[in-house]
JSON list of C-alpha atoms in Angstrom, two decimals:
[
{"chain": "A", "resi": 924, "resn": "LEU", "atom": "CA", "xyz": [9.81, -79.70, -4.63]},
{"chain": "A", "resi": 925, "resn": "VAL", "atom": "CA", "xyz": [11.06, -78.51, -7.98]},
{"chain": "A", "resi": 926, "resn": "LEU", "atom": "CA", "xyz": [11.27, -81.99, -9.49]},
{"chain": "A", "resi": 927, "resn": "PRO", "atom": "CA", "xyz": [7.60, -82.97, -8.91]},
{"chain": "A", "resi": 928, "resn": "VAL", "atom": "CA", "xyz": [6.51, -79.64, -10.39]},
{"chain": "A", "resi": 929, "resn": "LEU", "atom": "CA", "xyz": [8.71, -80.28, -13.43]},
{"chain": "A", "resi": 930, "resn": "LEU", "atom": "CA", "xyz": [7.32, -83.79, -13.79]},
{"chain": "A", "resi": 931, "resn": "LEU", "atom": "CA", "xyz": [3.72, -82.54, -13.55]},
{"chain": "A", "resi": 932, "resn": "ALA", "atom": "CA", "xyz": [4.47, -79.77, -16.03]},
{"chain": "A", "resi": 933, "resn": "SER", "atom": "CA", "xyz": [6.00, -82.26, -18.43]},
{"chain": "A", "resi": 934, "resn": "SER", "atom": "CA", "xyz": [2.97, -84.54, -18.11]},
{"chain": "A", "resi": 935, "resn": "ALA", "atom": "CA", "xyz": [0.66, -81.59, -18.82]},
{"chain": "A", "resi": 936, "resn": "ALA", "atom": "CA", "xyz": [2.75, -80.70, -21.83]},
{"chain": "A", "resi": 937, "resn": "ALA", "atom": "CA", "xyz": [2.60, -84.32, -22.97]},
{"chain": "A", "resi": 938, "resn": "ASP", "atom": "CA", "xyz": [-1.18, -83.98, -23.33]},
{"chain": "A", "resi": 939, "resn": "THR", "atom": "CA", "xyz": [-0.83, -81.04, -25.74]},
{"chain": "A", "resi": 940, "resn": "ARG", "atom": "CA", "xyz": [2.20, -82.40, -27.60]},
{"chain": "A", "resi": 941, "resn": "PRO", "atom": "CA", "xyz": [1.84, -86.09, -28.53]},
{"chain": "A", "resi": 942, "resn": "ALA", "atom": "CA", "xyz": [5.40, -86.30, -29.95]},
{"chain": "A", "resi": 943, "resn": "GLN", "atom": "CA", "xyz": [6.99, -85.71, -26.52]},
{"chain": "A", "resi": 944, "resn": "VAL", "atom": "CA", "xyz": [8.93, -88.55, -24.89]},
{"chain": "A", "resi": 945, "resn": "ALA", "atom": "CA", "xyz": [6.89, -90.48, -22.34]},
{"chain": "A", "resi": 946, "resn": "LEU", "atom": "CA", "xyz": [8.05, -90.41, -18.74]},
{"chain": "A", "resi": 947, "resn": "THR", "atom": "CA", "xyz": [9.55, -93.68, -17.57]},
{"chain": "A", "resi": 948, "resn": "GLU", "atom": "CA", "xyz": [11.97, -94.59, -14.82]},
{"chain": "A", "resi": 949, "resn": "ALA", "atom": "CA", "xyz": [14.88, -94.46, -17.27]},
{"chain": "A", "resi": 950, "resn": "THR", "atom": "CA", "xyz": [14.01, -91.07, -18.75]},
{"chain": "A", "resi": 951, "resn": "VAL", "atom": "CA", "xyz": [13.39, -89.57, -15.30]},
{"chain": "A", "resi": 952, "resn": "ALA", "atom": "CA", "xyz": [16.75, -90.89, -14.05]},
{"chain": "A", "resi": 953, "resn": "ALA", "atom": "CA", "xyz": [18.57, -89.55, -17.13]},
{"chain": "A", "resi": 954, "resn": "ARG", "atom": "CA", "xyz": [16.98, -86.12, -16.78]},
{"chain": "A", "resi": 955, "resn": "ALA", "atom": "CA", "xyz": [17.81, -86.01, -13.08]},
{"chain": "A", "resi": 956, "resn": "ILE", "atom": "CA", "xyz": [21.46, -86.79, -13.76]},
{"chain": "A", "resi": 957, "resn": "ARG", "atom": "CA", "xyz": [21.62, -84.19, -16.54]},
{"chain": "A", "resi": 958, "resn": "SER", "atom": "CA", "xyz": [20.02, -81.42, -14.51]},
{"chain": "A", "resi": 959, "resn": "SER", "atom": "CA", "xyz": [21.57, -82.09, -11.08]},
{"chain": "A", "resi": 960, "resn": "ARG", "atom": "CA", "xyz": [24.00, -79.44, -9.90]},
{"chain": "A", "resi": 961, "resn": "GLU", "atom": "CA", "xyz": [25.56, -81.86, -7.42]},
{"chain": "A", "resi": 962, "resn": "VAL", "atom": "CA", "xyz": [26.33, -84.33, -10.21]},
{"chain": "A", "resi": 963, "resn": "ALA", "atom": "CA", "xyz": [27.95, -81.55, -12.27]},
{"chain": "A", "resi": 964, "resn": "VAL", "atom": "CA", "xyz": [30.07, -80.45, -9.29]},
{"chain": "A", "resi": 965, "resn": "ALA", "atom": "CA", "xyz": [31.10, -84.04, -8.59]},
{"chain": "A", "resi": 966, "resn": "ALA", "atom": "CA", "xyz": [32.08, -84.55, -12.24]},
{"chain": "A", "resi": 967, "resn": "ALA", "atom": "CA", "xyz": [34.21, -81.38, -12.11]},
{"chain": "A", "resi": 968, "resn": "GLU", "atom": "CA", "xyz": [35.88, -82.66, -8.94]},
{"chain": "A", "resi": 969, "resn": "VAL", "atom": "CA", "xyz": [36.66, -85.95, -10.71]},
{"chain": "A", "resi": 970, "resn": "ARG", "atom": "CA", "xyz": [38.30, -84.03, -13.56]},
{"chain": "A", "resi": 971, "resn": "ALA", "atom": "CA", "xyz": [40.31, -81.94, -11.09]},
{"chain": "A", "resi": 972, "resn": "ALA", "atom": "CA", "xyz": [41.46, -85.04, -9.22]},
{"chain": "A", "resi": 973, "resn": "ALA", "atom": "CA", "xyz": [42.47, -86.71, -12.50]},
{"chain": "A", "resi": 974, "resn": "ALA", "atom": "CA", "xyz": [44.51, -83.63, -13.41]},
{"chain": "A", "resi": 975, "resn": "GLU", "atom": "CA", "xyz": [46.23, -83.71, -10.01]},
{"chain": "A", "resi": 976, "resn": "ALA", "atom": "CA", "xyz": [47.06, -87.40, -10.49]},
{"chain": "A", "resi": 977, "resn": "SER", "atom": "CA", "xyz": [48.52, -86.65, -13.92]},
{"chain": "A", "resi": 978, "resn": "THR", "atom": "CA", "xyz": [50.57, -83.78, -12.48]},
{"chain": "A", "resi": 979, "resn": "ALA", "atom": "CA", "xyz": [51.89, -86.02, -9.71]},
{"chain": "A", "resi": 980, "resn": "LYS", "atom": "CA", "xyz": [53.06, -88.58, -12.28]},
{"chain": "A", "resi": 981, "resn": "GLU", "atom": "CA", "xyz": [55.02, -85.88, -14.08]},
{"chain": "A", "resi": 982, "resn": "GLY", "atom": "CA", "xyz": [57.40, -85.87, -11.11]},
{"chain": "A", "resi": 983, "resn": "TYR", "atom": "CA", "xyz": [59.01, -88.99, -12.56]},
{"chain": "A", "resi": 984, "resn": "VAL", "atom": "CA", "xyz": [60.10, -87.08, -15.67]},
{"chain": "A", "resi": 985, "resn": "PRO", "atom": "CA", "xyz": [63.60, -85.52, -15.42]},
{"chain": "A", "resi": 986, "resn": "ARG", "atom": "CA", "xyz": [63.68, -81.74, -15.64]},
{"chain": "A", "resi": 987, "resn": "VAL", "atom": "CA", "xyz": [65.60, -80.07, -18.45]},
{"chain": "A", "resi": 988, "resn": "THR", "atom": "CA", "xyz": [66.26, -76.34, -18.23]},
{"chain": "A", "resi": 989, "resn": "LEU", "atom": "CA", "xyz": [67.88, -74.16, -20.87]},
{"chain": "A", "resi": 990, "resn": "GLU", "atom": "CA", "xyz": [69.09, -70.62, -20.24]},
{"chain": "A", "resi": 991, "resn": "GLY", "atom": "CA", "xyz": [70.61, -68.19, -22.69]},
{"chain": "A", "resi": 992, "resn": "ARG", "atom": "CA", "xyz": [71.64, -64.55, -22.30]},
{"chain": "A", "resi": 993, "resn": "TYR", "atom": "CA", "xyz": [73.32, -61.95, -24.44]},
{"chain": "A", "resi": 994, "resn": "THR", "atom": "CA", "xyz": [74.89, -58.74, -23.12]},
{"chain": "A", "resi": 995, "resn": "ARG", "atom": "CA", "xyz": [76.33, -55.93, -25.21]},
{"chain": "A", "resi": 996, "resn": "LEU", "atom": "CA", "xyz": [78.82, -53.66, -23.38]},
{"chain": "A", "resi": 997, "resn": "SER", "atom": "CA", "xyz": [79.61, -50.10, -24.31]},
{"chain": "A", "resi": 998, "resn": "ASP", "atom": "CA", "xyz": [82.61, -49.56, -26.59]},
{"chain": "A", "resi": 999, "resn": "PHE", "atom": "CA", "xyz": [85.52, -48.12, -24.64]},
{"chain": "A", "resi": 1000, "resn": "THR", "atom": "CA", "xyz": [89.31, -48.26, -24.63]},
{"chain": "A", "resi": 1001, "resn": "ALA", "atom": "CA", "xyz": [90.88, -49.88, -21.60]},
{"chain": "A", "resi": 1002, "resn": "PRO", "atom": "CA", "xyz": [93.65, -47.94, -19.86]},
{"chain": "A", "resi": 1003, "resn": "PRO", "atom": "CA", "xyz": [97.17, -49.44, -19.95]},
{"chain": "A", "resi": 1004, "resn": "LEU", "atom": "CA", "xyz": [98.48, -51.40, -16.97]},
{"chain": "A", "resi": 1005, "resn": "PHE", "atom": "CA", "xyz": [101.50, -49.11, -16.59]},
{"chain": "A", "resi": 1006, "resn": "SER", "atom": "CA", "xyz": [101.54, -45.34, -16.74]},
{"chain": "A", "resi": 1007, "resn": "SER", "atom": "CA", "xyz": [104.56, -45.32, -19.10]},
{"chain": "A", "resi": 1008, "resn": "ASP", "atom": "CA", "xyz": [106.04, -47.73, -21.63]},
{"chain": "A", "resi": 1009, "resn": "GLY", "atom": "CA", "xyz": [107.24, -50.67, -19.62]},
{"chain": "A", "resi": 1010, "resn": "ARG", "atom": "CA", "xyz": [110.37, -52.75, -20.26]},
{"chain": "A", "resi": 1011, "resn": "LEU", "atom": "CA", "xyz": [111.49, -56.13, -19.04]},
{"chain": "A", "resi": 1012, "resn": "VAL", "atom": "CA", "xyz": [115.20, -56.41, -18.28]},
{"chain": "A", "resi": 1013, "resn": "GLY", "atom": "CA", "xyz": [116.92, -59.79, -18.21]},
{"chain": "A", "resi": 1014, "resn": "THR", "atom": "CA", "xyz": [120.39, -61.30, -18.20]},
{"chain": "A", "resi": 1015, "resn": "THR", "atom": "CA", "xyz": [122.05, -64.62, -18.79]},
{"chain": "A", "resi": 1016, "resn": "ALA", "atom": "CA", "xyz": [124.31, -64.25, -15.74]},
{"chain": "A", "resi": 1017, "resn": "PRO", "atom": "CA", "xyz": [123.72, -66.63, -12.82]},
{"chain": "A", "resi": 1018, "resn": "ALA", "atom": "CA", "xyz": [121.35, -65.57, -10.10]},
{"chain": "A", "resi": 1019, "resn": "GLY", "atom": "CA", "xyz": [122.82, -63.39, -7.38]},
{"chain": "A", "resi": 1020, "resn": "THR", "atom": "CA", "xyz": [125.38, -61.69, -9.65]},
{"chain": "A", "resi": 1021, "resn": "LEU", "atom": "CA", "xyz": [125.85, -58.00, -8.79]},
{"chain": "A", "resi": 1022, "resn": "ASN", "atom": "CA", "xyz": [125.61, -55.69, -11.79]},
{"chain": "A", "resi": 1023, "resn": "PRO", "atom": "CA", "xyz": [125.32, -58.51, -14.31]},
{"chain": "A", "resi": 1024, "resn": "ALA", "atom": "CA", "xyz": [126.39, -57.93, -17.83]},
{"chain": "A", "resi": 1025, "resn": "PRO", "atom": "CA", "xyz": [125.20, -58.12, -20.49]},
{"chain": "A", "resi": 1026, "resn": "THR", "atom": "CA", "xyz": [121.56, -57.17, -19.89]},
{"chain": "A", "resi": 1027, "resn": "VAL", "atom": "CA", "xyz": [118.76, -57.29, -22.40]},
{"chain": "A", "resi": 1028, "resn": "ALA", "atom": "CA", "xyz": [115.78, -54.90, -22.28]},
{"chain": "A", "resi": 1029, "resn": "VAL", "atom": "CA", "xyz": [112.56, -55.93, -23.97]},
{"chain": "A", "resi": 1030, "resn": "ALA", "atom": "CA", "xyz": [109.74, -53.43, -24.47]},
{"chain": "A", "resi": 1031, "resn": "LEU", "atom": "CA", "xyz": [106.37, -54.65, -23.23]},
{"chain": "A", "resi": 1032, "resn": "GLY", "atom": "CA", "xyz": [104.42, -52.85, -25.93]},
{"chain": "A", "resi": 1033, "resn": "ASP", "atom": "CA", "xyz": [100.69, -52.31, -25.40]},
{"chain": "A", "resi": 1034, "resn": "THR", "atom": "CA", "xyz": [99.75, -53.50, -21.91]},
{"chain": "A", "resi": 1035, "resn": "ARG", "atom": "CA", "xyz": [96.00, -53.11, -22.28]},
{"chain": "A", "resi": 1036, "resn": "PHE", "atom": "CA", "xyz": [93.65, -56.04, -21.81]},
{"chain": "A", "resi": 1037, "resn": "PRO", "atom": "CA", "xyz": [91.35, -56.64, -24.78]},
{"chain": "A", "resi": 1038, "resn": "VAL", "atom": "CA", "xyz": [87.75, -55.55, -24.20]},
{"chain": "A", "resi": 1039, "resn": "ILE", "atom": "CA", "xyz": [85.10, -58.05, -25.29]},
{"chain": "A", "resi": 1040, "resn": "VAL", "atom": "CA", "xyz": [81.88, -56.12, -25.79]},
{"chain": "A", "resi": 1041, "resn": "ASP", "atom": "CA", "xyz": [79.70, -59.09, -26.83]},
{"chain": "A", "resi": 1042, "resn": "ASN", "atom": "CA", "xyz": [78.94, -61.45, -23.96]},
{"chain": "A", "resi": 1043, "resn": "TRP", "atom": "CA", "xyz": [77.09, -64.68, -24.69]},
{"chain": "A", "resi": 1044, "resn": "PHE", "atom": "CA", "xyz": [75.87, -67.11, -22.02]},
{"chain": "A", "resi": 1045, "resn": "LEU", "atom": "CA", "xyz": [74.25, -70.49, -22.71]},
{"chain": "A", "resi": 1046, "resn": "GLN", "atom": "CA", "xyz": [73.52, -73.09, -20.05]},
{"chain": "A", "resi": 1047, "resn": "ALA", "atom": "CA", "xyz": [71.68, -76.43, -20.11]},
{"chain": "A", "resi": 1048, "resn": "GLN", "atom": "CA", "xyz": [70.80, -78.37, -16.99]},
{"chain": "A", "resi": 1049, "resn": "LEU", "atom": "CA", "xyz": [69.36, -81.86, -16.52]},
{"chain": "A", "resi": 1050, "resn": "ALA", "atom": "CA", "xyz": [67.90, -82.65, -13.07]},
{"chain": "A", "resi": 1051, "resn": "VAL", "atom": "CA", "xyz": [67.08, -86.27, -12.26]},
{"chain": "A", "resi": 1052, "resn": "PRO", "atom": "CA", "xyz": [65.44, -86.46, -8.79]},
{"chain": "A", "resi": 1053, "resn": "ILE", "atom": "CA", "xyz": [66.65, -89.94, -7.89]},
{"chain": "A", "resi": 1054, "resn": "SER", "atom": "CA", "xyz": [65.97, -89.64, -4.16]},
{"chain": "A", "resi": 1055, "resn": "ASP", "atom": "CA", "xyz": [62.52, -88.13, -4.81]},
{"chain": "A", "resi": 1056, "resn": "TYR", "atom": "CA", "xyz": [61.54, -91.20, -6.79]},
{"chain": "A", "resi": 1057, "resn": "PHE", "atom": "CA", "xyz": [61.52, -93.23, -3.58]},
{"chain": "A", "resi": 1058, "resn": "LEU", "atom": "CA", "xyz": [60.88, -90.61, -0.88]},
{"chain": "A", "resi": 1059, "resn": "ARG", "atom": "CA", "xyz": [58.42, -88.10, -2.27]},
{"chain": "A", "resi": 1060, "resn": "ILE", "atom": "CA", "xyz": [57.02, -88.73, -5.75]},
{"chain": "A", "resi": 1061, "resn": "GLN", "atom": "CA", "xyz": [55.77, -92.26, -5.17]},
{"chain": "A", "resi": 1062, "resn": "GLY", "atom": "CA", "xyz": [53.74, -91.20, -2.13]},
{"chain": "A", "resi": 1063, "resn": "GLY", "atom": "CA", "xyz": [52.39, -88.16, -3.95]},
{"chain": "A", "resi": 1064, "resn": "VAL", "atom": "CA", "xyz": [51.25, -90.30, -6.87]},
{"chain": "A", "resi": 1065, "resn": "ARG", "atom": "CA", "xyz": [49.54, -92.76, -4.51]},
{"chain": "A", "resi": 1066, "resn": "ALA", "atom": "CA", "xyz": [47.78, -89.90, -2.70]},
{"chain": "A", "resi": 1067, "resn": "ALA", "atom": "CA", "xyz": [46.66, -88.30, -5.97]},
{"chain": "A", "resi": 1068, "resn": "ASN", "atom": "CA", "xyz": [45.29, -91.62, -7.25]},
{"chain": "A", "resi": 1069, "resn": "ALA", "atom": "CA", "xyz": [43.44, -92.15, -3.97]},
{"chain": "A", "resi": 1070, "resn": "GLY", "atom": "CA", "xyz": [41.96, -88.65, -4.27]},
{"chain": "A", "resi": 1071, "resn": "LYS", "atom": "CA", "xyz": [40.83, -89.45, -7.80]},
{"chain": "A", "resi": 1072, "resn": "ASP", "atom": "CA", "xyz": [39.17, -92.68, -6.63]},
{"chain": "A", "resi": 1073, "resn": "ALA", "atom": "CA", "xyz": [37.44, -90.82, -3.80]},
{"chain": "A", "resi": 1074, "resn": "ALA", "atom": "CA", "xyz": [36.17, -88.19, -6.25]},
{"chain": "A", "resi": 1075, "resn": "GLU", "atom": "CA", "xyz": [34.81, -90.92, -8.53]},
{"chain": "A", "resi": 1076, "resn": "TYR", "atom": "CA", "xyz": [33.03, -92.58, -5.59]},
{"chain": "A", "resi": 1077, "resn": "ALA", "atom": "CA", "xyz": [31.55, -89.21, -4.61]},
{"chain": "A", "resi": 1078, "resn": "ALA", "atom": "CA", "xyz": [30.38, -88.66, -8.18]},
{"chain": "A", "resi": 1079, "resn": "THR", "atom": "CA", "xyz": [28.73, -92.09, -8.23]},
{"chain": "A", "resi": 1080, "resn": "GLU", "atom": "CA", "xyz": [27.03, -91.32, -4.92]},
{"chain": "A", "resi": 1081, "resn": "ALA", "atom": "CA", "xyz": [25.81, -87.93, -6.23]},
{"chain": "A", "resi": 1082, "resn": "ARG", "atom": "CA", "xyz": [24.35, -89.59, -9.33]},
{"chain": "A", "resi": 1083, "resn": "GLY", "atom": "CA", "xyz": [22.66, -92.21, -7.14]},
{"chain": "A", "resi": 1084, "resn": "ARG", "atom": "CA", "xyz": [21.14, -89.54, -4.90]},
{"chain": "A", "resi": 1085, "resn": "ALA", "atom": "CA", "xyz": [19.86, -87.60, -7.90]},
{"chain": "A", "resi": 1086, "resn": "VAL", "atom": "CA", "xyz": [18.32, -90.73, -9.43]},
{"chain": "A", "resi": 1087, "resn": "LEU", "atom": "CA", "xyz": [16.81, -91.79, -6.09]},
{"chain": "A", "resi": 1088, "resn": "GLY", "atom": "CA", "xyz": [15.18, -88.40, -5.55]},
{"chain": "A", "resi": 1089, "resn": "ALA", "atom": "CA", "xyz": [13.87, -88.30, -9.10]},
{"chain": "A", "resi": 1090, "resn": "LEU", "atom": "CA", "xyz": [12.45, -91.82, -8.91]},
{"chain": "A", "resi": 1091, "resn": "GLY", "atom": "CA", "xyz": [10.78, -90.99, -5.60]},
{"chain": "A", "resi": 1092, "resn": "ALA", "atom": "CA", "xyz": [9.11, -87.98, -7.21]},
{"chain": "A", "resi": 1093, "resn": "TYR", "atom": "CA", "xyz": [8.21, -90.07, -10.27]},
{"chain": "A", "resi": 1094, "resn": "TYR", "atom": "CA", "xyz": [6.54, -92.78, -8.20]},
{"chain": "A", "resi": 1095, "resn": "THR", "atom": "CA", "xyz": [4.71, -90.15, -6.14]},
{"chain": "A", "resi": 1096, "resn": "TRP", "atom": "CA", "xyz": [3.44, -88.57, -9.36]},
{"chain": "A", "resi": 1097, "resn": "HIS", "atom": "CA", "xyz": [2.51, -91.98, -10.76]},
{"chain": "A", "resi": 1098, "resn": "ARG", "atom": "CA", "xyz": [0.61, -92.85, -7.58]},
{"chain": "A", "resi": 1099, "resn": "ALA", "atom": "CA", "xyz": [-1.21, -89.50, -7.75]},
{"chain": "A", "resi": 1100, "resn": "LEU", "atom": "CA", "xyz": [-2.30, -90.30, -11.31]},
{"chain": "A", "resi": 1101, "resn": "ARG", "atom": "CA", "xyz": [-3.62, -93.70, -10.18]},
{"chain": "A", "resi": 1102, "resn": "VAL", "atom": "CA", "xyz": [-5.44, -92.14, -7.23]},
{"chain": "A", "resi": 1103, "resn": "GLN", "atom": "CA", "xyz": [-6.95, -89.59, -9.61]},
{"chain": "A", "resi": 1104, "resn": "SER", "atom": "CA", "xyz": [-8.15, -92.31, -11.98]},
{"chain": "A", "resi": 1105, "resn": "LEU", "atom": "CA", "xyz": [-9.58, -94.27, -9.04]},
{"chain": "A", "resi": 1106, "resn": "ALA", "atom": "CA", "xyz": [-11.35, -91.16, -7.83]},
{"chain": "A", "resi": 1107, "resn": "ARG", "atom": "CA", "xyz": [-12.89, -90.70, -11.26]},
{"chain": "A", "resi": 1108, "resn": "LEU", "atom": "CA", "xyz": [-14.07, -94.32, -11.22]},
{"chain": "A", "resi": 1109, "resn": "ALA", "atom": "CA", "xyz": [-15.52, -93.78, -7.76]},
{"chain": "A", "resi": 1110, "resn": "VAL", "atom": "CA", "xyz": [-17.36, -90.67, -8.96]},
{"chain": "A", "resi": 1111, "resn": "GLU", "atom": "CA", "xyz": [-18.76, -92.60, -11.93]},
{"chain": "A", "resi": 1112, "resn": "ASP", "atom": "CA", "xyz": [-19.79, -95.42, -9.57]},
{"chain": "A", "resi": 1113, "resn": "GLN", "atom": "CA", "xyz": [-21.56, -92.97, -7.26]},
{"chain": "A", "resi": 1114, "resn": "LYS", "atom": "CA", "xyz": [-23.32, -91.40, -10.24]},
{"chain": "A", "resi": 1115, "resn": "ALA", "atom": "CA", "xyz": [-24.55, -94.86, -11.24]},
{"chain": "A", "resi": 1116, "resn": "HIS", "atom": "CA", "xyz": [-25.77, -95.49, -7.68]},
{"chain": "A", "resi": 1117, "resn": "LEU", "atom": "CA", "xyz": [-27.51, -92.09, -7.69]},
{"chain": "A", "resi": 1118, "resn": "ALA", "atom": "CA", "xyz": [-29.18, -92.93, -10.99]},
{"chain": "A", "resi": 1119, "resn": "ASP", "atom": "CA", "xyz": [-30.35, -96.28, -9.59]},
{"chain": "A", "resi": 1120, "resn": "ALA", "atom": "CA", "xyz": [-31.65, -94.62, -6.44]},
{"chain": "A", "resi": 1121, "resn": "GLU", "atom": "CA", "xyz": [-33.58, -92.03, -8.42]}
]
């Protein structure tokens, strides 16, 4: 109902503005496609399906991940391993000798472990989904491409419906104009008959 009103309004405006584009089948179809909400929704669905197809194809690309961390520990002094100065005692006598002589004592010195307060971590990982190439990604790409094709067919069908409705309204309007002109001719003919009769 809105389209015939718009077409009649545009024809009325065409009488007051001579520079306006004349209504033809092509201009009516183009306006219908431009103004149809269904066509706009179908075009958006085509774009969404194309994006899904592109995302599915990205599954073939190996994944590279990089991770880096830095940790700073508090400064502190580690306690020694032994409560007192430790010594190692050794001898050159054969094993099993009771009270071997001579013995040598060596001081252990500082038995603390060094404390590293700066901790750096860097990791790189490359993931190549070889099994997914054959089991999962290929089917997903086929499904996404089929969804894109279906969205394109739906968009074509929406454009066709919009054009068909607009052309139906255009031809109805055109027929009404012809009926109006015929009615005017009939009125003029009846006036002529009336004049002849008088």
